[in-house]
């Protein structure tokens, strides 16, 4: 499928999805949000793709936020619909079985940070800056940021970042638990692709079900989460991959997973 604002390249079982609107620092307008939703839905259905790396084109930005020029004249109904549309795209990424790594190569602000938070984890370059500047524009985060950031790092630090509108550097974001690891700029994509390839080489069903248990379990009581985990764990014993993985271990050979 052809996109106006996205590039998709495949390396083995890993897809690299680049938001390609550098003239606007990859800002998320309605068209980009729609294309992202469509691209991720397509990647999830693609049997060849077992992990995805998401990044931004150009030297400066991962994504500098939702498109302010599109939002400026919106009325309340349009703002609400725009927020819901962005949330739908973010939830689509959170819920897809295929793991997604955000490679944050520069500014990740507002909707851009919300997009990174919708991915499974974040790697960042040393020069990346992250923040929620929405309050400086008279609004608040609207693509799930208040919910996802507080769940990830706790309400105290989430409130500091969201209420102040300040940007933090990648290193601090790493100390705060927003970013998993920080790399020199030129190493960011190779490292993200390397981790994605390592994930892709494991049992795809196990990874997908583990993601399902983690993402959905966060919204359950611990007991319900345990029950949910147990049922998914049990389902995996009905798969060829479970037999293959365990037999390969016993036979001291590399498992050949088939995703069924
Ligand atoms: N929306 C639309 N256009 C944007 C944009 C955005 N979020 N961010 C940058 N751009 C555009 C600029 O308008 C500029 O375009 P022109 O050349 O046509 O003027 C181009 O990208 C380059 O940007 P700058 O010249 O501003 O680059 P800079 O290096 O001087 O500054 C920056 C970089 C600090 C990131 C600055 O661009 C900036 O502050 N951007 C806005 C960040 C922001 O407030 N994001 C939150 C948006 S609200 C949101 O996301 C709501 C939500 O939760 C859903």
Coordinates of C-alpha atoms and ligand atoms in Angstrom, one line a residue:
X1 CA 0.0 0.0 0.0
X2 CA 1.2 3.5 -0.8
X3 CA 1.3 6.2 1.9
X4 CA 1.9 10.0 1.5
X5 CA 3.6 10.3 4.9
X6 CA 5.0 6.9 5.8
X7 CA 7.8 4.7 4.6
X8 CA 7.8 1.0 5.3
X9 CA 11.0 -1.1 4.8
X10 CA 11.5 -4.7 5.7
X11 CA 14.7 -6.3 6.9
X12 CA 14.0 -10.0 7.4
X13 CA 11.1 -10.4 9.9
X14 CA 11.4 -6.8 11.1
X15 CA 9.6 -3.8 9.5
X16 CA 10.8 -0.3 9.9
X17 CA 8.1 2.3 9.7
X18 CA 9.3 5.9 9.3
X19 CA 7.0 8.9 9.6
X20 CA 8.1 11.0 6.7
X21 CA 6.9 14.5 7.0
X22 CA 10.1 16.2 8.1
X23 CA 9.1 19.7 6.8
X24 CA 6.6 19.7 9.7
X25 CA 8.9 17.8 12.1
X26 CA 6.6 14.8 11.4
X27 CA 3.6 16.4 13.2
X28 CA 0.5 14.2 13.3
X29 CA -2.3 15.6 11.2
X30 CA -5.5 13.6 10.5
X31 CA -3.9 12.1 7.3
X32 CA -0.8 10.9 9.2
X33 CA -3.0 9.4 12.0
X34 CA -5.2 7.6 9.4
X35 CA -2.1 6.3 7.6
X36 CA -0.5 5.1 10.8
X37 CA -3.7 3.2 11.8
X38 CA -3.9 1.6 8.4
X39 CA -0.1 0.8 8.2
X40 CA -0.1 -0.9 11.7
X41 CA -3.2 -2.9 10.9
X42 CA -1.5 -4.1 7.7
X43 CA 1.7 -5.0 9.5
X44 CA -0.2 -7.0 12.1
X45 CA -1.8 -9.0 9.3
X46 CA 1.5 -9.5 7.5
X47 CA 2.8 -13.0 8.5
X48 CA 6.3 -12.1 7.5
X49 CA 6.5 -9.3 10.1
X50 CA 7.3 -10.3 13.6
X51 CA 8.5 -7.0 15.1
X52 CA 8.3 -3.3 14.1
X53 CA 10.6 -0.3 14.7
X54 CA 8.9 3.1 14.5
X55 CA 10.9 6.2 13.9
X56 CA 10.8 9.7 12.4
X57 CA 12.4 11.1 9.2
X58 CA 15.0 13.9 9.3
X59 CA 17.6 15.0 11.7
X60 CA 15.5 16.8 14.2
X61 CA 12.4 15.0 15.2
X62 CA 10.7 11.7 16.0
X63 CA 7.3 13.6 16.0
X64 CA 6.9 17.2 17.3
X65 CA 3.3 16.6 18.3
X66 CA -0.2 16.7 16.9
X67 CA -0.5 19.2 14.0
X68 CA -1.0 22.6 15.7
X69 CA -1.9 24.3 12.4
X70 CA -4.7 21.7 11.8
X71 CA -6.0 22.2 15.4
X72 CA -5.9 26.0 15.7
X73 CA -9.4 26.7 14.4
X74 CA -11.1 23.6 15.7
X75 CA -14.3 23.9 17.8
X76 CA -15.0 21.7 20.8
X77 CA -16.7 19.0 18.8
X78 CA -13.9 18.9 16.3
X79 CA -11.3 18.9 19.1
X80 CA -13.1 16.0 20.8
X81 CA -13.2 14.0 17.5
X82 CA -9.6 14.7 16.7
X83 CA -8.6 13.5 20.2
X84 CA -10.7 10.3 19.8
X85 CA -9.2 9.7 16.4
X86 CA -5.6 10.0 17.9
X87 CA -6.5 7.7 20.8
X88 CA -7.9 5.1 18.4
X89 CA -4.6 5.1 16.5
X90 CA -2.6 4.8 19.8
X91 CA -4.8 2.0 21.1
X92 CA -4.5 0.2 17.8
X93 CA -0.7 0.1 18.4
X94 CA -1.0 -0.9 22.0
X95 CA -3.4 -3.7 21.3
X96 CA -1.7 -5.2 18.2
X97 CA 0.1 -8.5 19.0
X98 CA 3.2 -7.6 17.0
X99 CA 5.7 -5.8 19.3
X100 CA 6.6 -2.2 18.4
X101 CA 9.8 -0.4 19.5
X102 CA 9.8 3.4 19.3
X103 CA 13.3 4.7 18.1
X104 CA 13.1 8.3 19.2
X105 CA 15.6 10.2 17.1
X106 CA 14.8 13.8 18.1
X107 CA 11.9 15.8 19.5
X108 CA 9.1 13.6 20.9
X109 CA 6.6 16.2 22.0
X110 CA 2.9 16.1 22.8
X111 CA 1.2 13.6 20.5
X112 CA 4.7 12.5 19.4
X113 CA 5.5 11.4 23.0
X114 CA 2.0 9.8 23.2
X115 CA 2.8 7.8 20.0
X116 CA 6.1 6.6 21.5
X117 CA 4.3 5.7 24.8
X118 CA 1.8 3.6 22.7
X119 CA 4.7 1.5 21.5
X120 CA 6.0 -1.4 23.7
X121 CA 9.1 0.4 24.8
X122 CA 11.3 3.3 23.8
X123 CA 14.9 3.6 22.7
X124 CA 16.2 7.2 22.3
X125 CA 19.2 9.0 20.8
X126 CA 21.3 11.2 23.1
X127 CA 19.9 14.4 21.4
X128 CA 16.3 13.5 21.8
X129 CA 14.0 15.8 23.9
X130 CA 10.7 14.6 25.3
X131 CA 7.8 16.5 26.8
X132 CA 4.2 17.5 26.9
X133 CA 4.1 21.2 25.8
X134 CA 0.2 21.1 25.4
X135 CA -0.4 23.4 28.4
X136 CA 1.8 26.1 26.8
X137 CA -0.8 26.0 23.9
X138 CA -3.8 26.2 26.2
X139 CA -4.7 22.6 25.9
X140 CA -3.7 19.3 27.5
X141 CA -2.5 15.9 26.2
X142 CA -5.3 14.3 24.2
X143 CA -3.9 11.1 22.6
X144 CA -3.7 9.1 25.9
X145 CA -0.7 10.8 27.4
X146 CA -2.3 11.5 30.8
X147 CA -3.2 7.8 31.2
X148 CA -0.2 6.1 29.7
X149 CA 2.5 8.3 31.3
X150 CA 1.0 8.1 34.8
X151 CA 0.7 4.3 34.4
X152 CA 4.3 4.0 33.2
X153 CA 6.2 6.3 35.7
X154 CA 3.6 7.1 38.4
X155 CA 1.5 10.2 38.9
X156 CA 4.1 12.4 40.5
X157 CA 6.6 12.6 37.7
X158 CA 3.8 12.5 35.1
X159 CA 2.2 15.5 36.7
X160 CA 5.5 17.4 36.8
X161 CA 6.1 16.8 33.1
X162 CA 2.5 17.5 32.0
X163 CA 1.7 20.5 34.2
X164 CA 5.0 22.3 33.5
X165 CA 5.2 21.7 29.7
X166 CA 8.9 21.4 30.0
X167 CA 11.1 19.2 27.9
X168 CA 13.5 16.7 29.3
X169 CA 16.6 15.2 27.7
X170 CA 16.7 11.5 26.8
X171 CA 19.1 10.7 29.7
X172 CA 16.6 12.0 32.3
X173 CA 13.7 10.3 30.5
X174 CA 15.7 7.1 30.9
X175 CA 16.3 7.7 34.6
X176 CA 12.5 8.3 35.0
X177 CA 11.7 5.1 33.2
X178 CA 10.1 6.6 30.1
X179 CA 13.0 5.4 27.9
X180 CA 14.6 2.0 28.2
X181 CA 18.0 2.9 26.8
X182 CA 19.9 5.9 25.3
X183 CA 22.3 5.6 22.3
X184 CA 24.5 7.9 20.3
X185 CA 22.5 9.1 17.3
X186 CA 24.1 6.9 14.7
X187 CA 23.6 3.8 16.9
X188 CA 19.9 4.3 17.6
X189 CA 18.3 2.6 14.6
X190 CA 20.9 -0.3 14.4
X191 CA 20.3 -1.0 18.1
X192 CA 16.5 -0.8 17.8
X193 CA 16.6 -3.1 14.7
X194 CA 18.9 -5.5 16.5
X195 CA 16.5 -5.8 19.5
X196 CA 13.6 -6.1 17.1
X197 CA 15.4 -9.0 15.2
X198 CA 16.1 -10.7 18.6
X199 CA 12.4 -10.5 19.4
X200 CA 11.4 -11.7 15.9
X201 CA 13.6 -14.8 16.3
X202 CA 11.6 -16.0 19.3
X203 CA 8.2 -17.7 19.4
X204 CA 5.9 -15.1 17.9
X205 CA 2.8 -16.5 19.6
X206 CA 4.5 -16.4 23.0
X207 CA 5.5 -12.8 22.5
X208 CA 2.0 -11.8 21.3
X209 CA 0.2 -13.5 24.1
X210 CA 2.7 -12.0 26.7
X211 CA 2.0 -8.6 25.2
X212 CA -1.7 -9.2 25.5
X213 CA -1.4 -10.3 29.1
X214 CA 0.8 -7.3 30.0
X215 CA -1.3 -4.6 28.2
X216 CA -4.7 -5.9 29.2
X217 CA -3.6 -7.1 32.7
X218 CA -2.6 -3.5 33.6
X219 CA -6.3 -2.6 33.5
X220 CA -7.4 -5.5 35.7
X221 CA -7.1 -6.4 39.4
X222 CA -4.0 -8.5 40.1
X223 CA -6.2 -11.6 40.6
X224 CA -8.0 -11.1 37.3
X225 CA -4.6 -10.5 35.7
X226 CA -3.3 -13.7 37.0
X227 CA -6.4 -15.6 35.8
X228 CA -6.0 -14.0 32.3
X229 CA -2.3 -14.9 32.2
X230 CA -3.1 -18.5 33.2
X231 CA -5.7 -18.9 30.4
X232 CA -3.3 -17.4 27.7
X233 CA -0.5 -19.6 29.1
X234 CA -2.8 -22.7 28.7
X235 CA -3.8 -21.8 25.2
X236 CA -0.1 -21.8 24.1
X237 CA 0.1 -25.5 25.0
X238 CA -2.3 -26.1 22.1
X239 CA 0.2 -24.7 19.6
X240 CA 2.8 -26.4 17.5
X241 CA 5.3 -23.7 18.6
X242 CA 5.1 -24.9 22.2
X243 CA 5.9 -28.5 21.2
X244 CA 8.6 -27.3 18.8
X245 CA 10.2 -24.9 21.4
X246 CA 10.4 -27.5 24.1
X247 CA 11.4 -30.4 21.9
X248 CA 14.2 -28.3 20.4
X249 CA 15.4 -27.5 23.9
X250 CA 15.5 -31.2 24.8
X251 CA 17.1 -32.1 21.5
X252 CA 19.7 -29.3 21.9
X253 CA 18.9 -27.6 18.6
X254 CA 17.5 -24.2 17.6
X255 CA 13.7 -24.1 17.5
X256 CA 12.0 -23.4 14.2
X257 CA 8.8 -21.5 15.1
X258 CA 5.9 -21.4 12.7
X259 CA 3.5 -19.0 14.5
X260 CA 0.8 -21.7 14.9
Ligands
LIG1 N1 2.4 21.1 14.4 C1 2.5 21.7 13.2 N2 3.7 22.1 12.7 C2 4.7 22.0 13.4 C3 4.7 21.3 14.7 C4 3.4 20.9 15.1 N3 3.3 20.3 16.3 N4 6.0 21.3 15.2 C5 6.7 21.9 14.3 N5 6.0 22.3 13.2 C6 6.5 22.9 12.0 C7 6.8 24.4 12.2 O1 5.6 25.2 12.2 C8 7.8 24.7 11.1 O2 7.0 24.9 9.9 P1 7.3 26.1 9.0 O3 8.7 26.0 8.5 O4 6.3 26.0 7.9 O5 7.1 27.3 9.8 C9 8.6 23.4 11.0 O6 7.8 22.4 11.6 C10 9.9 23.4 11.7 O7 9.6 23.8 13.1 P2 10.4 25.0 13.8 O8 10.8 26.0 12.8 O9 9.5 25.4 14.9 O10 11.7 24.2 14.4 P3 12.6 24.6 15.6 O11 13.8 23.8 15.6 O12 12.7 26.1 15.7 O13 11.7 24.2 16.9 C11 10.3 22.7 18.2 C12 11.4 22.8 17.1 C13 10.8 23.2 19.5 C14 9.9 21.2 18.2 C15 9.1 23.5 17.7 O14 8.8 23.2 16.4 C16 7.9 23.3 18.5 O15 7.8 23.8 19.6 N6 6.9 22.6 18.0 C17 5.6 22.4 18.6 C18 5.7 21.4 19.7 C19 4.4 21.2 20.4 O16 3.9 22.1 21.0 N7 3.8 20.0 20.4 C20 2.5 19.6 21.0 C21 1.4 19.8 20.0 S1 -0.2 19.7 20.8 C22 -0.5 18.0 20.9 O17 0.4 17.2 20.6 C23 -1.8 17.7 21.4 C24 -2.1 16.3 21.8 O18 -1.7 15.8 22.8 C25 -2.9 15.5 20.9

